[in-house]
């Protein structure tokens, strides 16, 4: 009898940020295929009956390629297993979840997707940066910095007035910040780089668009990190006084 696949969003790291549905799926799994960024320290307890397979990918070191992961997932399900594909954050935010759903559908394997807490919102939140804030920012744009942005994308992004959240952006930080500045985003726009959110080694660099590359380089910031650009950064863990100042400034902006 054909088994099934459950794509599980594992959240940004801590086991506490798994959903109840994720915990239940893991408890029922026969096989768990997990990523580097998915919470995996406690998998032996969470998925006590499952074979645990690390398909983690490090930039430049593909342990098992995407096609290999899909083939393995489908094969084990066709053999009758309940396969849990545990991913970091939410499966549909730069997580290739859509491709994996399509691979299952093409093979006639039933598949279900359990959403996860995305690092795009939770990692800034963990250092006191709300990605939206009344009267400061009413938009948030989540961008992949994996490949360089085009001039058109940079132009539109710079003109949008949105909080900009960049994932996978550490290596392209200089081209992204310079590109946004070239298209008119102020060099003094508050910017934060949060490395290893929720981990003991978490580090946050609070800087400006103009200085972000130098400050992040000086601090030796590496991947994984979430980059946040926008006035909301000024609200970071500073308490009510700063929040008030940010709101006052926002209110005084003409138009
Ligand atoms: N699906 C995931 C994102 C996958 S892309 C999600 O919804 O969160 C991988 C990128 O996510 C990393 O390069 C980094 O930018 C970000 N990321 C994921 N977990 C993170 C964490 N704990 N701390 C900082 N950045 C993280």
Tab-separated table of C-alpha atoms and ligand atoms in Angstrom:
chain	number	residue	atom	x	y	z
A	1	UNK	CA	0.000	0.000	0.000
A	2	UNK	CA	1.245	3.491	-0.852
A	3	UNK	CA	2.347	5.573	2.107
A	4	UNK	CA	2.320	9.336	2.185
A	5	UNK	CA	4.442	12.426	2.555
A	6	UNK	CA	4.010	15.221	5.047
A	7	UNK	CA	5.999	18.379	4.353
A	8	UNK	CA	6.556	19.965	7.733
A	9	UNK	CA	7.619	23.535	8.390
A	10	UNK	CA	9.969	23.197	11.348
A	11	UNK	CA	10.239	26.878	12.276
A	12	UNK	CA	13.424	28.870	12.866
A	13	UNK	CA	15.186	26.479	15.257
A	14	UNK	CA	13.780	25.909	18.736
A	15	UNK	CA	11.617	22.830	19.242
A	16	UNK	CA	9.147	25.081	21.091
A	17	UNK	CA	8.380	26.762	17.767
A	18	UNK	CA	7.183	23.564	16.097
A	19	UNK	CA	3.431	23.480	15.674
A	20	UNK	CA	1.328	20.794	17.344
A	21	UNK	CA	0.591	19.408	13.874
A	22	UNK	CA	4.347	19.162	13.217
A	23	UNK	CA	4.934	17.312	16.480
A	24	UNK	CA	2.103	14.901	15.699
A	25	UNK	CA	3.392	14.231	12.184
A	26	UNK	CA	6.886	13.551	13.526
A	27	UNK	CA	5.522	11.178	16.166
A	28	UNK	CA	3.832	9.184	13.407
A	29	UNK	CA	6.755	9.222	10.925
A	30	UNK	CA	8.536	6.144	9.592
A	31	UNK	CA	11.216	8.210	7.889
A	32	UNK	CA	12.274	11.826	8.497
A	33	UNK	CA	14.281	13.667	5.840
A	34	UNK	CA	15.602	16.802	7.530
A	35	UNK	CA	17.479	19.935	6.485
A	36	UNK	CA	20.352	21.757	8.112
A	37	UNK	CA	18.119	24.652	9.208
A	38	UNK	CA	15.292	22.441	10.495
A	39	UNK	CA	15.247	21.750	14.238
A	40	UNK	CA	16.952	18.374	14.478
A	41	UNK	CA	18.606	18.090	17.897
A	42	UNK	CA	15.638	16.394	19.495
A	43	UNK	CA	14.413	14.360	16.535
A	44	UNK	CA	15.177	11.053	18.217
A	45	UNK	CA	12.585	11.865	20.899
A	46	UNK	CA	10.102	13.597	18.605
A	47	UNK	CA	10.146	10.839	15.971
A	48	UNK	CA	10.952	7.758	18.049
A	49	UNK	CA	9.963	5.189	15.389
A	50	UNK	CA	11.574	6.915	12.443
A	51	UNK	CA	14.707	6.457	10.452
A	52	UNK	CA	16.392	9.891	10.461
A	53	UNK	CA	18.038	10.984	7.223
A	54	UNK	CA	20.136	14.170	7.064
A	55	UNK	CA	19.685	15.653	3.594
A	56	UNK	CA	21.119	18.991	4.778
A	57	UNK	CA	22.608	21.266	2.250
A	58	UNK	CA	25.410	23.681	3.055
A	59	UNK	CA	26.079	26.445	0.540
A	60	UNK	CA	28.380	24.816	-2.000
A	61	UNK	CA	28.181	21.368	-0.400
A	62	UNK	CA	25.156	19.560	-1.675
A	63	UNK	CA	24.848	16.489	0.485
A	64	UNK	CA	21.815	15.200	-1.397
A	65	UNK	CA	20.616	17.331	-4.326
A	66	UNK	CA	17.011	18.492	-4.650
A	67	UNK	CA	16.243	15.798	-7.212
A	68	UNK	CA	17.791	13.181	-4.952
A	69	UNK	CA	15.633	14.354	-2.033
A	70	UNK	CA	12.461	14.219	-4.121
A	71	UNK	CA	13.341	10.778	-5.498
A	72	UNK	CA	14.075	9.413	-2.025
A	73	UNK	CA	10.901	10.931	-0.573
A	74	UNK	CA	8.734	9.479	-3.331
A	75	UNK	CA	10.421	6.060	-3.290
A	76	UNK	CA	10.018	5.600	0.462
A	77	UNK	CA	6.366	6.670	0.306
A	78	UNK	CA	5.660	4.291	-2.599
A	79	UNK	CA	7.170	1.531	-0.446
A	80	UNK	CA	4.505	2.304	2.139
A	81	UNK	CA	6.255	4.654	4.588
A	82	UNK	CA	4.923	7.815	6.152
A	83	UNK	CA	7.704	10.180	5.101
A	84	UNK	CA	8.087	13.460	6.955
A	85	UNK	CA	10.070	16.057	5.074
A	86	UNK	CA	11.169	18.457	7.819
A	87	UNK	CA	12.258	21.865	6.609
A	88	UNK	CA	13.425	25.088	8.260
A	89	UNK	CA	10.837	27.832	8.699
A	90	UNK	CA	7.819	27.545	6.421
A	91	UNK	CA	7.962	25.077	3.511
A	92	UNK	CA	6.665	27.649	1.032
A	93	UNK	CA	9.029	30.517	1.895
A	94	UNK	CA	12.116	29.860	-0.236
A	95	UNK	CA	11.836	26.245	0.867
A	96	UNK	CA	11.135	24.478	-2.426
A	97	UNK	CA	7.974	23.081	-0.856
A	98	UNK	CA	5.975	23.622	-4.037
A	99	UNK	CA	8.405	21.526	-6.044
A	100	UNK	CA	8.203	18.704	-3.530
A	101	UNK	CA	4.404	18.761	-3.541
A	102	UNK	CA	4.452	18.552	-7.347
A	103	UNK	CA	6.934	15.661	-7.250
A	104	UNK	CA	4.606	13.742	-4.924
A	105	UNK	CA	1.545	14.509	-7.047
A	106	UNK	CA	3.345	13.376	-10.207
A	107	UNK	CA	4.172	10.068	-8.530
A	108	UNK	CA	0.640	9.593	-7.164
A	109	UNK	CA	1.791	9.956	-3.561
A	110	UNK	CA	-0.636	11.687	-1.167
A	111	UNK	CA	0.972	14.788	0.310
A	112	UNK	CA	0.064	17.274	3.002
A	113	UNK	CA	1.786	20.509	4.001
A	114	UNK	CA	2.063	21.756	7.559
A	115	UNK	CA	2.990	25.441	7.748
A	116	UNK	CA	5.853	26.629	9.915
A	117	UNK	CA	6.966	29.777	11.695
A	118	UNK	CA	9.057	31.582	9.097
A	119	UNK	CA	12.438	33.071	9.962
A	120	UNK	CA	11.521	36.057	7.780
A	121	UNK	CA	9.197	37.306	10.511
A	122	UNK	CA	10.228	35.424	13.647
A	123	UNK	CA	13.975	36.169	13.540
A	124	UNK	CA	13.501	39.966	13.384
A	125	UNK	CA	10.804	39.584	16.052
A	126	UNK	CA	13.214	37.732	18.314
A	127	UNK	CA	15.375	40.848	18.585
A	128	UNK	CA	12.436	43.208	19.031
A	129	UNK	CA	11.979	44.248	15.417
A	130	UNK	CA	8.308	44.130	14.387
A	131	UNK	CA	8.272	43.829	10.578
A	132	UNK	CA	5.201	46.048	10.524
A	133	UNK	CA	4.286	48.732	13.012
A	134	UNK	CA	1.328	51.070	12.952
A	135	UNK	CA	2.289	54.429	11.439
A	136	UNK	CA	5.843	53.252	10.690
A	137	UNK	CA	5.498	50.481	8.127
A	138	UNK	CA	2.427	48.926	6.607
A	139	UNK	CA	4.214	46.639	4.188
A	140	UNK	CA	6.799	43.950	4.381
A	141	UNK	CA	8.574	42.532	1.360
A	142	UNK	CA	10.445	39.252	1.725
A	143	UNK	CA	13.257	38.914	-0.768
A	144	UNK	CA	15.675	36.157	-1.675
A	145	UNK	CA	19.210	37.491	-1.807
A	146	UNK	CA	20.535	34.209	-3.148
A	147	UNK	CA	21.032	35.665	-6.641
A	148	UNK	CA	21.742	39.346	-7.379
A	149	UNK	CA	18.632	41.512	-7.829
A	150	UNK	CA	17.994	43.151	-11.183
A	151	UNK	CA	18.077	46.937	-11.581
A	152	UNK	CA	14.292	46.948	-12.009
A	153	UNK	CA	13.784	44.958	-8.838
A	154	UNK	CA	16.143	47.241	-6.907
A	155	UNK	CA	14.392	50.332	-8.250
A	156	UNK	CA	10.930	49.110	-7.289
A	157	UNK	CA	12.069	47.854	-3.913
A	158	UNK	CA	13.774	51.154	-3.119
A	159	UNK	CA	10.643	53.101	-4.065
A	160	UNK	CA	8.105	50.945	-2.255
A	161	UNK	CA	8.481	52.279	1.294
A	162	UNK	CA	8.159	48.754	2.604
A	163	UNK	CA	10.109	46.993	5.331
A	164	UNK	CA	12.552	44.852	3.357
A	165	UNK	CA	13.452	41.422	4.743
A	166	UNK	CA	16.198	39.566	2.923
A	167	UNK	CA	16.895	35.868	3.363
A	168	UNK	CA	20.026	34.180	2.015
A	169	UNK	CA	21.498	37.635	1.512
A	170	UNK	CA	24.852	37.640	3.320
A	171	UNK	CA	27.038	37.075	0.259
A	172	UNK	CA	25.121	39.579	-1.846
A	173	UNK	CA	24.811	42.188	0.926
A	174	UNK	CA	27.183	44.694	-0.758
A	175	UNK	CA	25.403	44.550	-4.131
A	176	UNK	CA	21.927	44.720	-2.552
A	177	UNK	CA	22.670	47.652	-0.236
A	178	UNK	CA	24.589	49.565	-2.936
A	179	UNK	CA	21.804	48.849	-5.441
A	180	UNK	CA	19.065	50.118	-3.114
A	181	UNK	CA	21.103	53.251	-2.338
A	182	UNK	CA	21.703	53.844	-6.059
A	183	UNK	CA	17.934	53.835	-6.558
A	184	UNK	CA	17.318	56.410	-3.855
A	185	UNK	CA	16.931	54.575	-0.553
A	186	UNK	CA	18.681	56.787	2.034
A	187	UNK	CA	22.122	55.707	3.213
A	188	UNK	CA	20.901	56.340	6.783
A	189	UNK	CA	17.986	53.862	6.501
A	190	UNK	CA	18.153	51.666	9.628
A	191	UNK	CA	19.365	48.164	8.841
A	192	UNK	CA	19.837	45.068	10.979
A	193	UNK	CA	21.614	41.818	10.262
A	194	UNK	CA	20.573	39.007	12.591
A	195	UNK	CA	22.774	35.946	12.426
A	196	UNK	CA	21.693	32.547	13.795
A	197	UNK	CA	18.388	33.738	15.209
A	198	UNK	CA	17.170	31.811	18.268
A	199	UNK	CA	20.536	30.045	18.703
A	200	UNK	CA	22.904	30.567	21.630
A	201	UNK	CA	25.371	32.124	19.156
A	202	UNK	CA	22.829	34.637	17.859
A	203	UNK	CA	24.360	37.998	16.942
A	204	UNK	CA	22.704	41.181	15.764
A	205	UNK	CA	24.398	44.049	13.975
A	206	UNK	CA	22.290	47.215	13.960
A	207	UNK	CA	23.576	49.652	11.397
A	208	UNK	CA	22.474	51.720	8.386
A	209	UNK	CA	22.053	50.891	4.734
A	210	UNK	CA	25.243	52.784	3.878
A	211	UNK	CA	27.360	51.099	6.559
A	212	UNK	CA	25.755	47.638	6.583
A	213	UNK	CA	28.335	45.882	4.478
A	214	UNK	CA	31.295	47.272	6.407
A	215	UNK	CA	29.727	46.700	9.816
A	216	UNK	CA	28.636	43.144	8.941
A	217	UNK	CA	32.087	42.364	7.518
A	218	UNK	CA	33.832	43.838	10.556
A	219	UNK	CA	31.671	41.640	12.798
A	220	UNK	CA	32.361	38.632	10.567
A	221	UNK	CA	28.642	37.951	10.087
A	222	UNK	CA	27.951	34.698	8.261
A	223	UNK	CA	25.025	32.602	7.115
A	224	UNK	CA	22.275	31.937	8.096
A	225	UNK	CA	21.198	35.509	8.683
A	226	UNK	CA	18.125	37.652	8.148
A	227	UNK	CA	18.664	41.231	6.953
A	228	UNK	CA	16.017	43.846	7.761
A	229	UNK	CA	15.984	47.276	6.136
A	230	UNK	CA	13.534	49.952	7.255
A	231	UNK	CA	12.461	52.317	10.029
A	232	UNK	CA	11.070	49.423	12.096
A	233	UNK	CA	14.685	48.457	12.895
A	234	UNK	CA	14.802	51.454	15.227
A	235	UNK	CA	12.222	49.740	17.407
A	236	UNK	CA	14.659	46.895	18.167
A	237	UNK	CA	14.602	46.062	21.854
A	238	UNK	CA	14.822	49.738	22.735
A	239	UNK	CA	11.637	50.011	24.681
A	240	UNK	CA	8.855	52.529	24.651
A	241	UNK	CA	10.971	55.689	24.407
A	242	UNK	CA	12.476	54.712	21.066
A	243	UNK	CA	9.186	53.463	19.776
A	244	UNK	CA	7.706	56.855	20.632
A	245	UNK	CA	10.560	58.657	18.832
A	246	UNK	CA	10.115	56.515	15.741
A	247	UNK	CA	6.389	57.186	15.712
A	248	UNK	CA	6.953	60.920	16.155
A	249	UNK	CA	9.410	60.963	13.268
A	250	UNK	CA	7.062	58.969	11.088
A	251	UNK	CA	4.260	61.408	11.911
A	252	UNK	CA	6.380	64.406	10.917
A	253	UNK	CA	7.179	63.016	7.460
A	254	UNK	CA	5.350	65.219	4.944
A	255	UNK	CA	2.704	63.543	2.830
B	1	LIG	N1	11.807	28.304	4.650
B	1	LIG	C1	12.705	29.079	5.478
B	1	LIG	C2	13.721	29.881	4.674
B	1	LIG	C3	14.648	29.018	3.841
B	1	LIG	S1	15.894	29.976	3.044
B	1	LIG	C4	11.876	29.984	6.388
B	1	LIG	O1	10.662	30.142	6.167
B	1	LIG	O2	12.437	30.495	7.365
B	1	LIG	C5	17.195	29.918	4.240
B	1	LIG	C6	17.433	31.297	4.826
B	1	LIG	O3	16.515	31.547	5.888
B	1	LIG	C7	18.798	31.487	5.461
B	1	LIG	O4	19.805	31.772	4.510
B	1	LIG	C8	18.532	32.676	6.355
B	1	LIG	O5	18.454	33.868	5.590
B	1	LIG	C9	17.142	32.376	6.846
B	1	LIG	N2	17.116	31.686	8.159
B	1	LIG	C10	16.465	30.541	8.440
B	1	LIG	N3	16.569	30.238	9.751
B	1	LIG	C11	17.307	31.232	10.306
B	1	LIG	C12	17.755	31.527	11.630
B	1	LIG	N4	17.467	30.718	12.663
B	1	LIG	N5	18.487	32.643	11.833
B	1	LIG	C13	18.790	33.483	10.821
B	1	LIG	N6	18.391	33.261	9.550
B	1	LIG	C14	17.652	32.165	9.300
